[in-house]
Amino acid sequence: MPSSPSSCEVSVHGLTKRFGHRPAVDDLTFTVDPGQITGFLGPNGAGKTTTLRMLLGLVRPTAGAALIGGYRYEDLEAPSHMVGALLEANGFHPGRSGRDHLRTYAAGTGVSDGRIDEILEAVGLTQAARQHVRGYSLGMRQRLGVASALLTDPPVLICDEPTNGLDPEGIRWLRWLLRERAARGHTVLVSSHLLAEMQQLVDSVVIINRGRLVYDGAVNAIGMSSVRVTSRDAAALQAAVMAEGGTQTRIESVDDTTLRVHGVSADTIGVLALRAGIVVTQLVTESSNLEQLFFSLTAAENEPAA
Amino acid sequence: MTAALRIELRKLTTTRTWWALALAAVAVAVLVTVLTVAGSDASEHPPLDIFTGALIGGVQTAYMLTAIAGISSVAGEYRHRTATASYLAVPHRGRLLTAKLLVLAGYGLVVGVVVVGICSAIAAPWLASRDLLNGTLSASGVARAVIGGTAAIAVMTAVGVAVGALLRSQIVAVGALLIYLFAIEQTINSISLTRPVYPYLPGGAVQALAFSGHRAFGSPTGAELLNPWLAALLLVGYAVVITAIALRTSVRRDVS
């Protein structure tokens, strides 16, 4: 029964996809809320693309459901008005102009040619609008992909590795665009394997590995930064920091002399060390926590079986 | 459905492929008709058969090319990876394929009108001037050749859509079509044991649809052709059955 959903929530319930006997996506469950950017992370081959394609009705799930606003993509009354998709494998006919590509697929949506020229201007393709896609660079194709995803200004945006092929300026522009949409209350789901890039962009993350969910939550909850501190007496420093730190404080030993401290600032650690009379030889704030989390969550499983 | 039809129609009007194939269909059909008329001989056939014989070659080459257009309308989507965009715009795959069948049949109809119109306009006066028609060409016979020939091109374009959907690979589908039309059907029609099957094959049905002779061309003792209405139904049936099989097999498959 085709329906127009009232909410823009994207959700996946017990989603499973097997190719032969190999599960590409294995009993995956998570929810993506509107009003923020959600990163969908995992190593290559983790099942990200397959999951996104199941959300868009392009790949049929073996089990479970992939829903947009509570409905399967093919049951949405006006899917093009509800969901914008920017996918890696989205192709263009080489002998069709960029403008005609948009006009073709928008033919059923009631989008005017004026709006098409507007979006082409917004993605910087006005000059090339009437040229055949055959002559487009990878970056131009990616911009045309963005234009088709945003043409109807849909409340849900699904992007698979969207920064591939974009130059640094294009990546900055895309980031700005995704933030602006999230700020307007839209749902934005972005997959990537580039963690450093994601850290600056996303509000929350869903991390999968080998088709299974390994983390689902806000980036803040992970702790955006940690402090790496090396001292002559790591044990004493650890005791001093733990004595002062709150419930959020967590300390890992990197080696005999080095600690990684979560939940306490470098400034506070410096003060605590001075007070305890401990010599500190290195004190660095690390901001690549998403990456650390990612590897600590996925590394164990990726160890080759002995 | 309206949206799906609009999208398919615009796919056709925004690339040159379709114009090129239509133009090629007309050019080759005219060439074949001219060669057939030039080589016609009064002793061979009754007058109407000479006229329809001149037309049939043109119609057969035309529907070969429009069937390739039909194949490309589906297989080309997989080749250029536009299938993703198409299914995102029209997620219901049966609806998308139905729209393609209708739009491409319409395209075949337009090409058919042009091909049959031009070929008749060349063949009839030329044959008359050479006294080959002998004033016996009946209006109903001409009308049937013109309408039937046009309908045949339209339906065979739709059959091409169905074959493209079933096989998904443009090269495989075009190859299969050409081998079938040039080798398999001709062989079946030329072997006396298999000849009775020929009227039920697409090529035989097209002849029955368009031409007043009771026997198939291509052999002196051709098989008896079907009633034209039955032939039309059979051709539509081919398109529908192949499409139904495609919808349950290849079209259902994941798009990645």
XYZ file of C-alpha atoms in Angstrom:
562
model
C 0.000 0.000 0.000
C 1.750 3.224 -1.116
C 1.886 5.769 1.642
C 3.384 9.082 2.551
C 5.289 8.791 5.809
C 4.955 11.390 8.528
C 8.450 10.897 9.893
C 11.770 10.926 8.115
C 13.413 8.321 10.280
C 15.533 5.717 8.523
C 15.552 2.343 10.230
C 16.866 -1.125 9.675
C 15.457 -4.152 11.529
C 17.175 -7.545 11.615
C 18.385 -6.803 8.104
C 20.218 -9.705 6.490
C 21.579 -10.249 3.001
C 23.339 -13.418 1.963
C 25.116 -13.861 -1.359
C 25.174 -17.632 -1.575
C 26.133 -18.702 1.934
C 28.242 -15.658 2.685
C 26.357 -13.101 4.734
C 27.128 -9.585 3.456
C 24.796 -8.040 6.015
C 24.011 -10.039 9.117
C 21.022 -9.275 11.371
C 21.654 -5.528 11.370
C 19.427 -3.233 13.441
C 19.816 0.535 13.857
C 17.909 3.798 13.549
C 18.969 7.065 11.935
C 17.339 10.155 13.403
C 16.475 13.346 11.533
C 18.220 16.626 12.319
C 21.754 15.312 12.418
C 24.390 13.766 10.208
C 24.900 10.076 10.813
C 28.101 8.442 9.619
C 27.843 4.870 8.391
C 31.295 3.440 8.841
C 33.089 0.212 8.261
C 36.065 -1.234 6.417
C 35.730 -1.958 2.707
C 33.497 -4.979 2.247
C 31.746 -4.503 5.600
C 28.328 -4.362 3.937
C 27.746 -0.587 3.857
C 26.838 -0.325 0.184
C 24.638 -3.430 0.333
C 22.769 -1.978 3.329
C 22.208 1.377 1.597
C 21.048 -0.372 -1.578
C 18.551 -2.414 0.446
C 17.228 0.848 1.934
C 16.663 2.093 -1.624
C 14.937 -1.057 -2.871
C 17.766 -1.890 -5.293
C 18.861 -5.020 -3.441
C 16.324 -7.432 -1.998
C 16.957 -8.355 1.674
C 17.250 -12.054 2.523
C 15.542 -11.261 5.836
C 14.491 -8.265 7.902
C 13.397 -4.830 6.787
C 15.010 -1.584 5.633
C 12.562 1.295 6.080
C 12.355 4.993 5.316
C 9.774 6.804 7.418
C 8.394 3.379 8.330
C 7.876 2.210 4.742
C 9.878 0.170 2.283
C 11.278 2.369 -0.507
C 9.074 0.747 -3.152
C 5.981 1.398 -1.003
C 6.612 5.136 -0.699
C 4.018 7.168 -2.532
C 6.521 9.617 -3.979
C 9.998 8.130 -3.401
C 11.767 10.830 -5.438
C 10.289 13.549 -3.232
C 11.099 11.679 -0.025
C 14.623 10.355 -0.583
C 17.680 11.679 -2.372
C 20.388 9.144 -3.102
C 24.007 9.680 -4.041
C 25.473 6.294 -4.919
C 28.823 5.228 -6.253
C 27.501 3.071 -9.045
C 24.970 5.629 -10.251
C 25.668 5.871 -13.955
C 24.859 8.332 -16.699
C 24.203 7.723 -20.382
C 27.365 9.014 -22.065
C 25.392 10.544 -24.937
C 22.973 12.504 -22.762
C 23.723 15.983 -21.425
C 23.826 16.604 -17.696
C 20.770 18.829 -17.939
C 18.865 16.191 -19.928
C 19.841 13.533 -17.373
C 18.113 15.567 -14.683
C 15.160 16.376 -16.961
C 14.732 12.681 -17.791
C 14.601 11.312 -14.269
C 12.641 14.299 -12.989
C 10.026 13.821 -15.719
C 7.702 12.055 -13.295
C 8.180 14.383 -10.334
C 6.746 17.685 -11.529
C 10.074 19.451 -11.085
C 10.337 22.406 -13.444
C 13.175 23.076 -15.892
C 13.769 26.277 -13.910
C 14.510 24.274 -10.778
C 16.856 22.052 -12.825
C 18.841 25.081 -14.005
C 18.900 26.347 -10.411
C 20.359 23.098 -9.040
C 22.891 22.927 -11.903
C 23.997 26.424 -10.914
C 24.223 25.353 -7.258
C 26.556 22.448 -8.094
C 28.588 24.570 -10.502
C 27.632 22.762 -13.712
C 25.876 25.588 -15.562
C 28.703 25.844 -18.129
C 28.674 22.095 -18.847
C 24.904 21.608 -18.527
C 24.320 21.025 -22.229
C 27.461 18.986 -22.869
C 27.318 15.211 -23.098
C 28.238 13.432 -19.859
C 30.866 11.521 -21.901
C 33.130 14.567 -21.533
C 32.602 15.055 -17.782
C 35.421 14.531 -15.292
C 34.892 12.285 -12.272
C 34.310 15.375 -10.123
C 31.712 16.745 -12.562
C 29.881 13.404 -12.582
C 29.896 13.450 -8.797
C 28.447 16.978 -8.837
C 25.764 15.846 -11.272
C 25.015 12.998 -8.862
C 24.628 15.524 -6.042
C 22.326 17.588 -8.239
C 20.055 14.604 -8.931
C 19.997 13.693 -5.232
C 18.972 17.210 -4.202
C 16.682 18.066 -7.100
C 13.428 17.649 -5.202
C 14.876 18.906 -1.890
C 14.006 15.572 -0.223
C 13.887 15.290 3.603
C 16.028 12.136 3.578
C 19.477 12.025 2.026
C 21.480 8.811 1.611
C 25.077 9.107 0.395
C 27.501 6.287 -0.337
C 31.128 7.471 -0.153
C 30.098 10.905 -1.432
C 33.542 12.518 -1.369
C 35.060 10.094 -3.894
C 36.257 12.055 -6.877
C 35.658 15.479 -5.344
C 38.500 17.964 -4.997
C 39.162 19.543 -1.569
C 36.948 22.493 -2.416
C 34.160 20.140 -3.488
C 34.505 18.171 -0.257
C 34.204 21.390 1.783
C 31.156 22.391 -0.191
C 29.548 18.956 0.275
C 30.200 19.106 4.027
C 28.585 22.501 4.237
C 25.632 21.204 2.250
C 25.092 18.155 4.463
C 25.346 20.264 7.633
C 22.873 22.765 6.266
C 20.372 19.993 5.546
C 20.782 18.386 8.958
C 20.258 21.819 10.529
C 16.958 22.068 8.650
C 15.817 18.853 10.332
C 16.529 16.519 7.435
C 17.844 12.993 7.842
C 21.372 12.560 6.495
C 23.069 9.163 6.312
C 26.614 9.167 4.896
C 28.780 6.100 4.438
C 32.540 6.295 4.362
C 35.696 4.402 5.109
C 37.634 7.653 5.565
C 37.427 8.171 9.298
C 39.390 11.380 9.662
C 37.031 13.025 7.208
C 33.973 11.732 9.040
C 35.128 12.853 12.449
C 34.773 16.484 11.406
C 31.377 15.940 9.898
C 29.130 13.537 11.729
C 27.053 13.893 14.886
C 26.549 10.198 15.401
C 27.878 7.001 13.909
C 26.801 3.513 13.024
C 29.828 1.252 12.670
C 29.593 -2.157 11.038
C 32.137 -4.841 10.374
C 31.604 -8.045 8.392
C 27.943 -7.168 8.089
C 27.391 -6.882 11.847
C 26.735 -3.849 13.998
C 29.671 -2.973 16.246
C 28.720 0.515 17.442
C 25.689 2.761 17.233
C 25.658 6.067 19.062
C 26.700 9.685 19.314
C 30.244 10.724 18.557
C 30.254 12.776 21.790
C 29.663 9.636 23.832
C 32.877 8.186 22.470
C 34.773 11.257 23.697
C 36.068 13.480 20.991
C 39.606 13.627 22.305
C 42.048 11.794 24.486
C 45.397 12.753 25.949
C 48.563 10.792 25.403
C 50.974 11.284 28.251
C 54.461 9.852 28.772
C 56.139 10.077 32.156
C 58.975 8.517 34.191
C 56.427 7.022 36.593
C 53.311 6.085 34.701
C 51.802 4.119 37.556
C 51.958 7.072 39.948
C 50.557 9.417 37.318
C 47.698 7.013 36.618
C 46.878 6.942 40.342
C 47.029 10.746 40.564
C 44.724 11.247 37.566
C 42.250 8.592 38.713
C 42.097 10.190 42.173
C 41.046 13.527 40.674
C 39.089 12.425 37.639
C 35.312 11.980 37.459
C 33.222 9.009 36.376
C 34.018 9.728 32.707
C 37.718 9.150 33.278
C 39.228 6.133 31.601
C 42.938 5.312 31.310
C 44.660 2.848 29.003
C 48.304 1.848 29.177
C 49.965 2.267 25.809
C 53.312 0.929 27.057
C 55.410 0.980 30.270
C 55.762 4.738 30.294
C 52.820 6.014 28.230
C 49.148 6.350 29.123
C 46.116 7.345 27.054
C 43.657 9.293 29.202
C 40.011 9.806 28.233
C 37.788 12.388 29.904
C 40.479 14.637 31.373
C 42.079 17.568 29.569
C 45.822 17.875 28.927
C 45.833 21.037 31.035
C 44.409 19.211 34.091
C 46.832 16.306 33.669
C 49.744 18.752 33.582
C 48.583 20.391 36.818
C 48.030 16.993 38.501
C 51.526 15.810 37.487
C 53.144 18.962 38.829
C 51.271 18.621 42.113
C 52.311 14.953 42.474
C 55.863 15.818 41.505
C 55.953 13.460 38.522
C 58.151 14.276 35.520
C 56.150 14.380 32.278
C 58.142 14.025 29.055
C 55.291 14.166 26.553
C 51.748 15.496 26.769
C 49.662 15.451 23.587
C 45.954 15.870 22.881
C 44.802 13.302 20.301
C 41.694 14.021 18.299
C 41.429 10.945 16.108
C 39.312 9.043 18.558
C 36.835 7.843 16.005
C 39.685 6.102 14.292
C 40.899 4.539 17.531
C 37.421 3.410 18.405
C 36.971 2.016 14.936
C 40.134 -0.023 15.074
C 39.589 -1.252 18.610
C 36.089 -2.392 17.607
C 36.994 -3.981 14.297
C 40.582 -5.139 14.787
C 39.851 -8.173 16.969
C 37.351 -9.549 14.481
C 39.596 -8.937 11.519
C 42.480 -10.991 12.960
C 43.037 -13.863 10.596
C 41.900 -17.118 12.164
C 44.906 -19.035 13.581
C 2.276 4.839 -14.436
C 2.031 8.285 -16.059
C 5.324 9.226 -14.417
C 7.005 6.045 -15.665
C 5.738 6.693 -19.207
C 6.990 10.297 -19.116
C 10.424 9.198 -17.949
C 10.711 6.514 -20.647
C 9.561 8.919 -23.343
C 12.159 11.458 -22.284
C 14.905 8.808 -22.248
C 14.093 8.298 -25.916
C 14.132 11.968 -26.870
C 17.337 12.961 -25.040
C 19.909 10.735 -26.766
C 20.728 10.282 -30.431
C 20.682 6.451 -30.346
C 16.980 6.292 -31.151
C 17.119 8.776 -33.986
C 20.111 6.956 -35.447
C 18.389 3.561 -35.284
C 15.156 4.978 -36.755
C 17.065 6.630 -39.570
C 19.018 3.435 -40.240
C 15.770 1.425 -40.257
C 14.238 3.733 -42.872
C 17.388 3.860 -45.020
C 17.974 0.102 -45.068
C 14.272 -0.645 -45.642
C 14.185 1.703 -48.634
C 17.352 0.130 -50.043
C 15.927 -3.397 -49.706
C 12.623 -2.343 -51.312
C 14.411 -0.679 -54.227
C 16.545 -3.752 -54.834
C 13.523 -6.060 -54.629
C 11.446 -3.978 -57.072
C 14.365 -3.673 -59.480
C 14.745 -7.434 -59.509
C 11.043 -8.245 -59.816
C 9.885 -10.446 -62.630
C 6.311 -10.725 -63.910
C 6.424 -14.468 -64.289
C 7.090 -15.201 -60.613
C 4.089 -14.093 -58.597
C 0.603 -12.630 -58.925
C 0.640 -8.766 -58.849
C -0.226 -8.211 -55.172
C 2.510 -10.622 -54.136
C 5.013 -8.591 -56.122
C 3.959 -5.452 -54.209
C 3.919 -7.099 -50.788
C 7.105 -8.940 -51.618
C 8.779 -5.597 -52.214
C 7.452 -4.339 -48.897
C 8.261 -7.386 -46.782
C 12.018 -7.096 -47.157
C 11.812 -3.490 -46.012
C 9.601 -4.348 -43.057
C 11.846 -7.223 -42.000
C 15.011 -5.112 -41.995
C 13.192 -2.278 -40.226
C 11.934 -4.416 -37.364
C 15.345 -5.949 -36.929
C 16.709 -2.461 -36.187
C 13.774 -1.310 -34.039
C 14.003 -4.579 -32.085
C 17.631 -3.643 -31.386
C 16.304 -0.280 -30.160
C 13.934 -2.210 -27.899
C 16.801 -4.325 -26.559
C 18.907 -1.214 -25.896
C 16.107 0.441 -23.945
C 16.538 -2.181 -21.201
C 19.996 -3.703 -21.694
C 21.495 -0.228 -22.224
C 20.358 0.699 -18.702
C 22.544 -2.055 -17.295
C 25.394 -1.240 -19.664
C 25.516 2.447 -18.719
C 24.513 1.745 -15.100
C 21.501 4.021 -15.369
C 19.341 1.155 -14.063
C 19.979 2.486 -10.548
C 18.568 5.927 -11.363
C 15.638 4.356 -13.204
C 14.665 2.076 -10.329
C 15.070 4.918 -7.840
C 12.637 6.983 -9.911
C 10.260 4.062 -10.561
C 10.843 1.415 -7.850
C 8.081 -0.870 -9.147
C 9.958 -2.896 -11.741
C 6.905 -4.298 -13.508
C 5.629 -0.753 -13.964
C 8.949 0.419 -15.370
C 9.083 -2.447 -17.867
C 5.449 -1.950 -18.902
C 6.189 1.722 -19.574
C 9.174 0.721 -21.697
C 7.045 -1.765 -23.681
C 4.407 0.875 -24.405
C 6.797 3.710 -25.258
C 9.018 1.545 -27.472
C 5.978 0.037 -29.230
C 4.897 3.638 -29.924
C 8.383 4.383 -31.251
C 8.158 1.271 -33.458
C 4.762 2.414 -34.690
C 6.125 5.813 -35.758
C 9.139 4.213 -37.472
C 6.760 1.675 -39.042
C 4.484 4.368 -40.483
C 7.483 6.126 -42.043
C 9.103 2.925 -43.347
C 5.935 1.413 -44.804
C 4.801 4.807 -46.162
C 8.046 5.492 -47.994
C 8.488 1.913 -49.218
C 4.907 1.752 -50.567
C 5.302 5.136 -52.228
C 8.397 3.814 -53.985
C 7.163 0.309 -54.833
C 3.601 0.918 -56.059
C 4.208 3.574 -58.783
C 7.431 1.948 -59.890
C 5.850 -1.489 -60.265
C 2.874 0.095 -62.035
C 5.110 1.962 -64.466
C 6.765 -1.334 -65.351
C 3.298 -2.829 -65.909
C 3.943 -5.418 -63.233
C 0.822 -4.614 -61.225
C -1.366 -5.004 -64.261
C -4.086 -2.811 -62.681
C -5.143 -5.650 -60.373
C -3.743 -4.323 -57.096
C -6.742 -4.234 -54.742
C -7.170 -1.413 -52.229
C -7.853 -3.859 -49.391
C -4.707 -5.826 -50.160
C -2.601 -2.663 -50.105
C -4.275 -1.458 -46.907
C -3.549 -4.736 -45.179
C 0.084 -4.716 -46.273
C 0.496 -1.131 -45.045
C -1.336 -1.537 -41.716
C 0.007 -5.034 -41.056
C 3.574 -4.058 -41.926
C 3.403 -1.049 -39.591
C 1.893 -3.121 -36.768
C 4.558 -5.784 -37.263
C 7.371 -3.243 -36.744
C 5.656 -1.895 -33.601
C 5.132 -5.325 -32.033
C 8.627 -6.557 -32.881
C 10.069 -3.464 -31.160
C 8.175 -4.525 -28.013
C 9.502 -8.082 -28.412
C 12.985 -6.509 -28.442
C 12.224 -4.795 -25.100
C 11.194 -8.151 -23.637
C 14.325 -9.909 -24.934
C 16.539 -7.119 -23.573
C 14.868 -7.435 -20.160
C 15.364 -11.191 -20.148
C 19.022 -11.229 -21.180
C 20.163 -7.854 -19.681
C 23.401 -7.908 -21.703
C 23.164 -5.751 -24.823
C 25.742 -7.715 -26.805
C 24.258 -11.107 -25.909
C 20.692 -9.959 -26.635
C 21.491 -8.338 -30.003
C 23.603 -11.351 -30.979
C 20.824 -13.755 -30.004
C 18.252 -11.723 -31.965
C 20.342 -11.625 -35.150
C 21.259 -15.303 -34.983
C 17.614 -16.136 -34.414
C 16.247 -13.993 -37.257
C 18.969 -14.769 -39.804
C 19.897 -18.338 -39.037
C 17.407 -20.187 -36.893
C 14.128 -18.977 -38.405
C 15.445 -19.280 -41.969
C 16.696 -22.796 -41.299
C 13.369 -23.865 -39.786
C 11.556 -22.437 -42.828
C 13.833 -24.174 -45.304
C 13.722 -27.704 -43.862
C 10.537 -29.516 -44.864
C 10.339 -31.373 -41.568
C 10.326 -28.193 -39.454
C 8.541 -25.904 -41.947
C 5.054 -26.378 -40.406
C 6.351 -24.673 -37.222
C 7.372 -21.518 -39.106
C 3.954 -19.794 -39.170
C 3.952 -19.844 -35.366
C 7.357 -18.168 -35.075
C 7.649 -14.333 -34.975
C 8.856 -14.142 -38.590
C 5.979 -16.281 -39.829
C 3.470 -14.344 -37.764
C 4.750 -11.039 -39.205
C 4.196 -12.356 -42.741
C 0.698 -13.502 -41.846
C -0.059 -10.123 -40.286
C 1.008 -8.041 -43.237
C 0.715 -10.070 -46.377
C -2.202 -11.514 -48.225
C -0.462 -14.588 -49.595
C -1.485 -17.827 -47.960
C 1.967 -19.272 -48.083
C 5.186 -18.054 -46.497
C 7.833 -16.348 -48.612
C 11.308 -17.756 -48.813
C 10.468 -21.146 -50.200
C 8.490 -22.313 -53.234
C 6.303 -24.570 -51.128
C 5.994 -22.307 -48.087
C 3.991 -23.281 -45.033
C 0.419 -22.051 -44.766
C 0.299 -18.813 -42.744
C -1.981 -18.042 -39.819
C -5.049 -15.843 -39.872
C -3.769 -12.231 -39.477
C -5.665 -11.601 -36.225
C -4.298 -14.792 -34.731
C -0.835 -13.766 -35.923
C -1.191 -10.361 -34.229
C -2.296 -12.021 -31.005
C 0.608 -14.449 -31.204
C 3.159 -11.637 -31.626
C 1.746 -9.712 -28.658
C 1.798 -13.009 -26.770
C 5.532 -13.404 -27.446
C 6.222 -9.948 -25.982
C 3.997 -10.580 -22.942
C 5.304 -14.076 -22.157
C 8.988 -13.123 -22.517
C 8.326 -10.034 -20.335
C 6.588 -12.157 -17.698
C 9.531 -14.568 -17.603
C 11.956 -11.619 -17.384
C 9.996 -10.101 -14.476
C 10.245 -13.348 -12.543
C 13.917 -13.904 -13.279
C 16.412 -11.305 -14.548
C 14.501 -8.112 -13.721
C 13.983 -9.212 -10.112
C 17.705 -9.462 -9.571
C 19.636 -7.024 -7.361
C 20.978 -3.880 -8.994
C 24.536 -3.183 -7.917
